[in-house]
Coordinates of C-alpha atoms in Angstrom, one line a residue:
M192 CA -58.0 -4.8 -21.1
K193 CA -58.9 -8.3 -22.5
T194 CA -57.0 -8.4 -25.7
R195 CA -53.5 -7.4 -26.9
R196 CA -55.3 -4.9 -29.4
D197 CA -57.1 -3.2 -26.5
F198 CA -53.7 -2.8 -24.8
L199 CA -52.1 -1.4 -27.7
N200 CA -54.9 0.9 -28.4
K201 CA -54.7 2.1 -24.8
L202 CA -51.1 3.1 -25.4
G203 CA -51.9 4.7 -28.7
V204 CA -49.8 2.4 -30.7
G205 CA -52.6 0.3 -32.3
A206 CA -51.0 0.7 -35.6
A207 CA -47.8 -0.9 -34.5
S208 CA -49.3 -4.0 -33.1
A209 CA -47.9 -6.3 -35.7
L210 CA -44.4 -5.2 -34.8
S211 CA -44.9 -5.5 -31.1
I212 CA -46.2 -9.1 -30.9
P213 CA -43.0 -10.7 -29.9
L214 CA -42.5 -8.3 -27.1
L215 CA -46.1 -8.5 -25.8
S216 CA -46.5 -12.3 -25.9
S217 CA -45.8 -12.4 -22.1
F218 CA -49.0 -10.6 -21.4
E219 CA -51.0 -13.7 -22.5
S220 CA -48.7 -16.2 -20.9
G221 CA -50.4 -16.4 -17.5
S222 CA -53.8 -17.4 -16.2
S223 CA -54.7 -13.7 -16.2
N224 CA -54.3 -11.0 -18.8
E225 CA -54.7 -8.1 -16.2
I226 CA -51.9 -5.5 -16.3
I227 CA -50.8 -4.4 -12.6
D228 CA -50.4 -0.7 -12.5
T229 CA -47.7 0.3 -9.8
T230 CA -47.4 3.9 -11.0
N231 CA -49.5 5.1 -7.9
S232 CA -47.7 3.0 -5.3
I233 CA -46.6 4.9 -2.3
I234 CA -42.8 5.4 -1.6
D235 CA -41.7 6.9 1.7
P236 CA -39.0 9.4 0.8
K237 CA -37.8 9.5 4.5
P238 CA -36.3 6.3 5.7
K239 CA -37.4 5.2 9.1
F240 CA -34.0 4.8 10.9
L241 CA -33.7 2.2 13.7
V242 CA -30.8 4.3 15.1
P243 CA -30.5 8.0 15.9
A244 CA -30.1 9.8 12.6
G245 CA -27.2 12.2 12.1
N246 CA -25.5 11.1 15.3
A247 CA -22.0 11.0 13.8
L248 CA -19.1 13.0 12.6
K249 CA -19.8 14.5 9.3
I250 CA -17.3 14.3 6.5
T251 CA -15.8 17.7 5.7
G252 CA -12.8 16.8 3.8
T253 CA -11.7 14.5 1.0
F254 CA -8.6 13.4 -0.8
L255 CA -8.2 13.9 -4.5
D256 CA -6.8 10.7 -5.9
E257 CA -5.5 11.7 -9.3
I258 CA -2.2 9.8 -9.4
S259 CA -4.1 6.4 -9.2
H260 CA -2.2 3.5 -7.9
D261 CA -4.6 0.6 -7.3
I262 CA -8.0 2.3 -8.2
P263 CA -9.1 2.8 -11.8
H264 CA -8.6 6.2 -13.2
Q265 CA -11.9 8.0 -14.1
N266 CA -10.2 10.2 -16.8
W267 CA -12.0 13.3 -15.9
G268 CA -11.4 16.8 -17.4
E269 CA -12.1 20.2 -15.9
K270 CA -15.8 20.0 -16.5
E271 CA -16.2 16.7 -14.5
W272 CA -14.0 18.0 -11.7
D273 CA -15.9 21.3 -11.5
Q274 CA -19.1 19.3 -11.1
D275 CA -17.6 17.1 -8.4
F276 CA -16.4 20.1 -6.3
A277 CA -20.1 21.2 -6.5
H278 CA -21.2 17.8 -5.3
M279 CA -18.7 17.9 -2.4
K280 CA -19.8 21.5 -1.4
A281 CA -23.3 20.4 -1.4
I282 CA -22.8 17.9 1.6
G283 CA -20.7 20.2 3.7
I284 CA -17.1 19.4 2.4
D285 CA -14.9 22.4 3.0
T286 CA -11.4 20.9 2.4
V287 CA -9.7 19.1 -0.5
I288 CA -6.5 17.4 -0.3
M289 CA -4.4 16.2 -3.4
I290 CA -3.2 13.0 -2.0
R291 CA 0.1 13.3 -3.7
S292 CA 1.7 15.6 -6.3
G293 CA 3.4 12.7 -8.0
Y294 CA 4.1 8.9 -7.7
R295 CA 7.2 7.4 -9.1
K296 CA 7.3 8.9 -12.8
F297 CA 3.7 10.3 -13.0
I298 CA 3.2 13.8 -11.8
T299 CA 0.4 16.3 -11.4
Y300 CA 2.0 19.6 -12.5
N301 CA 4.8 21.0 -14.7
S302 CA 7.7 20.4 -12.3
D303 CA 11.0 21.6 -13.6
Y304 CA 12.8 19.6 -10.9
L305 CA 10.9 16.3 -11.2
I306 CA 10.9 16.2 -15.0
K307 CA 14.7 16.5 -14.8
Q308 CA 14.7 13.5 -12.5
G309 CA 13.1 11.5 -15.2
C310 CA 9.3 12.1 -14.4
Y311 CA 6.8 12.4 -17.3
K312 CA 5.5 15.7 -18.4
P313 CA 1.8 15.7 -17.5
S314 CA -0.8 16.4 -20.3
V315 CA -2.3 19.4 -18.1
D316 CA -1.4 21.1 -15.0
L317 CA -3.8 19.3 -12.5
L318 CA -2.5 21.1 -9.6
E319 CA -3.4 24.6 -11.1
M320 CA -6.9 23.3 -12.0
Y321 CA -7.6 22.1 -8.5
L322 CA -6.6 25.2 -7.0
R323 CA -8.6 27.5 -9.5
L324 CA -11.7 25.2 -8.8
A325 CA -11.0 25.4 -4.9
D326 CA -10.9 29.1 -5.3
K327 CA -14.2 29.0 -7.3
H328 CA -16.1 26.7 -4.8
K329 CA -14.5 28.4 -1.8
L330 CA -12.7 25.2 -0.5
K331 CA -9.4 24.9 1.3
F332 CA -6.7 23.0 -0.5
Y333 CA -4.1 21.0 1.0
F334 CA -1.1 20.1 -1.2
G335 CA 0.2 16.5 -1.1
L336 CA 4.1 15.9 -1.3
Y337 CA 5.8 13.8 -4.0
D338 CA 6.1 10.0 -3.4
S339 CA 9.2 8.6 -5.2
G340 CA 8.3 5.1 -4.3
K341 CA 11.8 4.4 -2.8
Y342 CA 10.1 4.1 0.7
W343 CA 7.9 1.3 -0.6
D344 CA 10.9 -0.4 -2.2
T345 CA 13.1 0.0 0.8
G346 CA 11.1 0.6 4.0
D347 CA 13.3 3.8 4.6
M348 CA 11.4 7.1 4.8
T349 CA 14.4 9.2 4.6
Y350 CA 14.6 8.8 0.8
E351 CA 11.6 11.1 0.5
I352 CA 13.1 14.0 2.0
E353 CA 15.6 14.9 -0.7
S354 CA 13.2 15.4 -3.6
N355 CA 10.5 17.1 -1.5
K356 CA 13.0 19.8 -0.4
F357 CA 12.8 20.9 -4.0
V358 CA 9.3 20.2 -4.7
I359 CA 8.0 22.2 -1.5
E360 CA 9.9 25.4 -2.6
E361 CA 9.0 25.0 -6.4
V362 CA 5.2 24.5 -5.6
W363 CA 5.0 27.5 -3.1
K364 CA 6.8 29.8 -5.5
K365 CA 4.5 28.8 -8.5
Y366 CA 1.2 28.2 -6.7
G367 CA 1.4 29.7 -3.2
H368 CA -0.5 32.9 -4.3
F369 CA -3.8 31.0 -4.8
K370 CA -6.2 32.0 -2.0
S371 CA -7.4 28.3 -1.5
F372 CA -3.7 27.2 -0.8
G373 CA -4.3 26.4 2.9
G374 CA -1.9 23.6 4.0
W375 CA 0.3 20.7 3.4
Y376 CA -0.3 17.0 3.4
L377 CA 2.7 14.7 4.4
S378 CA 1.9 12.0 1.9
G379 CA 4.2 9.2 3.3
E380 CA 1.9 6.4 4.7
I381 CA 3.2 4.4 7.7
S382 CA 1.6 2.2 10.3
R383 CA 4.2 1.7 13.0
K384 CA 7.8 2.7 13.8
T385 CA 9.1 2.8 10.4
K386 CA 12.8 3.4 9.6
G387 CA 13.4 7.2 9.3
A388 CA 9.8 8.1 9.8
I389 CA 10.2 10.5 12.7
D390 CA 13.1 12.4 11.1
S391 CA 11.3 12.6 7.7
F392 CA 7.9 13.8 9.0
R393 CA 9.5 16.3 11.3
T394 CA 11.9 17.7 8.5
L395 CA 9.3 17.8 5.8
G396 CA 6.6 19.3 8.1
Q397 CA 9.0 22.0 9.2
L398 CA 10.1 22.8 5.6
C399 CA 6.5 23.2 4.6
K400 CA 5.8 25.6 7.5
D401 CA 9.1 27.5 6.9
V402 CA 8.5 28.2 3.3
S403 CA 4.8 29.1 3.7
G404 CA 4.6 31.2 6.7
G405 CA 3.4 28.5 9.0
L406 CA 0.6 27.0 7.1
P407 CA -0.8 23.8 8.8
T408 CA 0.4 20.2 8.0
F409 CA -1.1 16.8 8.6
M410 CA -0.4 13.1 8.1
S411 CA -2.7 10.1 7.4
P412 CA -1.1 6.8 8.7
W413 CA -2.9 3.6 9.0
I414 CA -3.4 1.4 12.0
D415 CA -1.7 -2.1 11.7
G416 CA -4.9 -3.9 12.5
K417 CA -6.2 -7.3 11.3
K418 CA -7.3 -5.9 8.1
A419 CA -4.0 -4.3 7.2
V420 CA -3.1 -6.5 4.2
M421 CA -1.7 -5.9 0.9
A422 CA -4.2 -4.6 -1.8
A423 CA -2.9 -7.2 -4.2
S424 CA -3.5 -10.1 -1.7
G425 CA -6.4 -12.3 -1.9
T426 CA -6.7 -12.4 1.8
L427 CA -8.9 -10.1 4.0
S428 CA -7.3 -10.4 7.3
K429 CA -4.1 -11.3 9.2
T430 CA -3.4 -12.8 12.6
D431 CA -0.3 -10.6 13.7
A432 CA -2.4 -7.4 14.2
V433 CA -1.1 -4.8 16.5
S434 CA -2.6 -4.5 20.0
V435 CA -4.1 -1.3 21.4
Q436 CA -1.3 -1.1 23.9
E437 CA 1.4 -1.5 21.2
H438 CA -0.3 1.1 19.1
E439 CA -0.3 3.6 22.0
K440 CA 3.3 3.0 22.9
E441 CA 4.6 3.2 19.3
W442 CA 2.6 6.3 18.3
G443 CA 3.4 8.0 21.5
E444 CA 7.0 7.9 20.4
I445 CA 6.2 9.1 17.0
F446 CA 3.8 12.0 18.1
D447 CA 6.5 13.0 20.6
G448 CA 9.1 13.3 17.8
I449 CA 7.0 15.2 15.3
K450 CA 5.0 17.6 17.6
G451 CA 5.3 21.2 16.4
A452 CA 6.1 20.2 12.8
V453 CA 2.8 18.3 12.2
D454 CA -0.5 19.8 13.2
A455 CA -3.0 17.0 12.7
C456 CA -3.2 13.3 12.3
A457 CA -6.0 11.5 10.5
F458 CA -5.6 7.7 11.0
Q459 CA -7.0 5.5 8.3
D460 CA -10.0 3.8 9.8
G461 CA -10.5 0.8 7.6
H462 CA -7.7 -1.6 9.0
I463 CA -9.4 -2.6 12.3
D464 CA -12.7 -4.3 12.9
Y465 CA -15.9 -2.3 13.7
D466 CA -16.0 -3.5 17.3
E467 CA -12.4 -2.3 17.8
L468 CA -13.1 1.3 16.8
D469 CA -13.8 2.9 20.1
A470 CA -10.6 1.3 21.8
F471 CA -8.2 2.6 19.0
F472 CA -10.0 5.9 18.5
S473 CA -9.8 6.8 22.2
V474 CA -6.1 6.1 22.2
N475 CA -5.6 8.2 19.2
K476 CA -7.5 11.1 20.7
K477 CA -5.7 10.8 24.0
L478 CA -2.2 10.9 22.2
G479 CA -3.2 13.9 20.1
D480 CA -4.2 15.9 23.1
K481 CA -1.1 14.9 24.9
Y482 CA 1.4 15.9 22.1
G483 CA -0.7 18.9 20.6
L484 CA -1.8 17.4 17.5
E485 CA -5.5 17.6 16.3
C486 CA -7.0 14.2 15.8
W487 CA -9.0 13.8 12.7
T488 CA -10.4 10.6 11.1
N489 CA -9.8 9.3 7.7
A490 CA -13.2 7.7 7.1
E491 CA -12.5 5.2 4.2
T492 CA -15.5 5.2 1.7
F493 CA -14.3 2.1 0.1
D494 CA -14.9 -1.6 1.5
R495 CA -11.9 -3.5 2.8
D496 CA -14.2 -6.5 3.6
M497 CA -14.8 -7.6 0.0
P498 CA -12.7 -10.0 -2.0
I499 CA -12.8 -7.7 -5.0
K500 CA -10.9 -4.3 -4.3
F501 CA -12.1 -1.7 -4.2
F502 CA -15.9 -1.0 -4.2
P503 CA -17.8 1.9 -2.5
I504 CA -18.5 1.0 1.2
K505 CA -21.9 -0.2 2.5
F506 CA -23.4 2.6 4.2
E507 CA -24.0 0.8 7.5
K508 CA -20.2 0.4 7.8
L509 CA -19.5 4.0 7.0
R510 CA -22.1 5.0 9.7
L511 CA -20.5 2.8 12.4
K512 CA -17.1 4.5 11.7
L513 CA -18.4 8.0 11.7
E514 CA -20.3 7.4 15.0
A515 CA -17.3 6.1 16.7
A516 CA -15.4 9.1 15.5
K517 CA -18.0 11.4 17.1
R518 CA -17.9 9.5 20.4
A519 CA -14.1 9.9 20.5
G520 CA -14.3 13.6 20.0
F521 CA -12.4 13.9 16.8
Q522 CA -12.0 17.3 15.4
K523 CA -12.5 16.7 11.7
G524 CA -13.6 13.9 9.4
I525 CA -12.1 13.5 6.0
T526 CA -12.4 10.6 3.5
F527 CA -10.4 8.6 0.9
E528 CA -12.1 9.4 -1.2
F529 CA -15.2 11.2 -2.4
S530 CA -14.8 11.2 -6.1
H531 CA -14.6 7.4 -6.7
F532 CA -16.7 6.2 -3.8
M533 CA -19.2 8.8 -2.9
S534 CA -19.7 11.0 -6.0
P535 CA -23.0 10.9 -7.9
Q536 CA -20.9 11.0 -11.2
S537 CA -18.3 8.2 -10.3
S538 CA -17.8 5.4 -12.5
Y539 CA -19.1 3.3 -9.7
L540 CA -22.9 3.4 -9.8
Q541 CA -23.0 2.4 -6.0
A542 CA -21.2 5.7 -5.1
G543 CA -24.1 7.8 -6.0
H544 CA -26.3 5.6 -3.9
L545 CA -23.9 6.1 -0.9
Y546 CA -24.1 9.8 -1.5
D547 CA -28.0 9.6 -1.3
R548 CA -27.8 7.4 2.0
Y549 CA -25.4 9.8 3.6
K550 CA -27.7 12.7 2.9
E551 CA -30.7 10.8 4.2
Y552 CA -28.9 10.1 7.5
F553 CA -27.8 13.7 8.1
G554 CA -31.1 15.1 6.8
M555 CA -29.6 16.9 3.8
K556 CA -31.8 17.8 1.0

């Protein structure tokens, strides 16, 4: 093609050439008017990994973060959630966990008790919707307890017992008939020997088991490592991080106090550095085996190393964490959380790309 008119005629838009002059002026701006055709370039659909592909623990569970705290809400309805459950199922996720049934005044279901305590009545019953969709997609559902916020204000976990005594009974009576209702998540998050933690987790775990005929319970604390900084802080690390020895001692005491009432522990993996994963993970597995708790990992799919919080994690970082979890012999990998940080329909564009890289690594179509 030597002229602009030849180019337009080739596209079948010769009659519109006058309208296109400003857009096409760049074709004449260089020393050559030749158009480079890249439509037949070869793209290798299978990446050539420099590491063994698929040599890691797969993610088979995810939290559902619908009571958003420091992550933007996606404002999904049932159509979007239905599609997201399908995306989860496509990569082998078999378990969904509602991270909490309420936080302070916002709640997920029409709770007679919590509304009387001053909580806002929700627009729709999200809990009922999640359970219906879990039934439809054949996923196991874990119910997350209510978080009053008093623990975060006072540092005392015992405040969470009183309200959850009523919530546990109320929820089981209203929703226990769903086939997918498979367990309980003790939603209080701690990192070390917190005031009232042992009594609270033991009491709440046993209440859940008693009311539901022994359904399993689990918790997901964090490791008080160098990246355990407040989300609102501008810093990315701290100097007073817990040592592996301190971590083992403190969590040995906690596990000893909650054994029998808590069935599994999924430590959040994002607060320690990547070269510390094996040391802490091996201690977690040893403690779990000693005190009869399954050892899971909460593989965070958001990036704690970035100054802007929180974006989907770089795949290389997720890979390192999942490979370490496999080496440690963990029984299950869950994540916080699929819908924001891995879903193809997330409001974060990067999340869908993470989904694709994850599938490539594990050889999924």
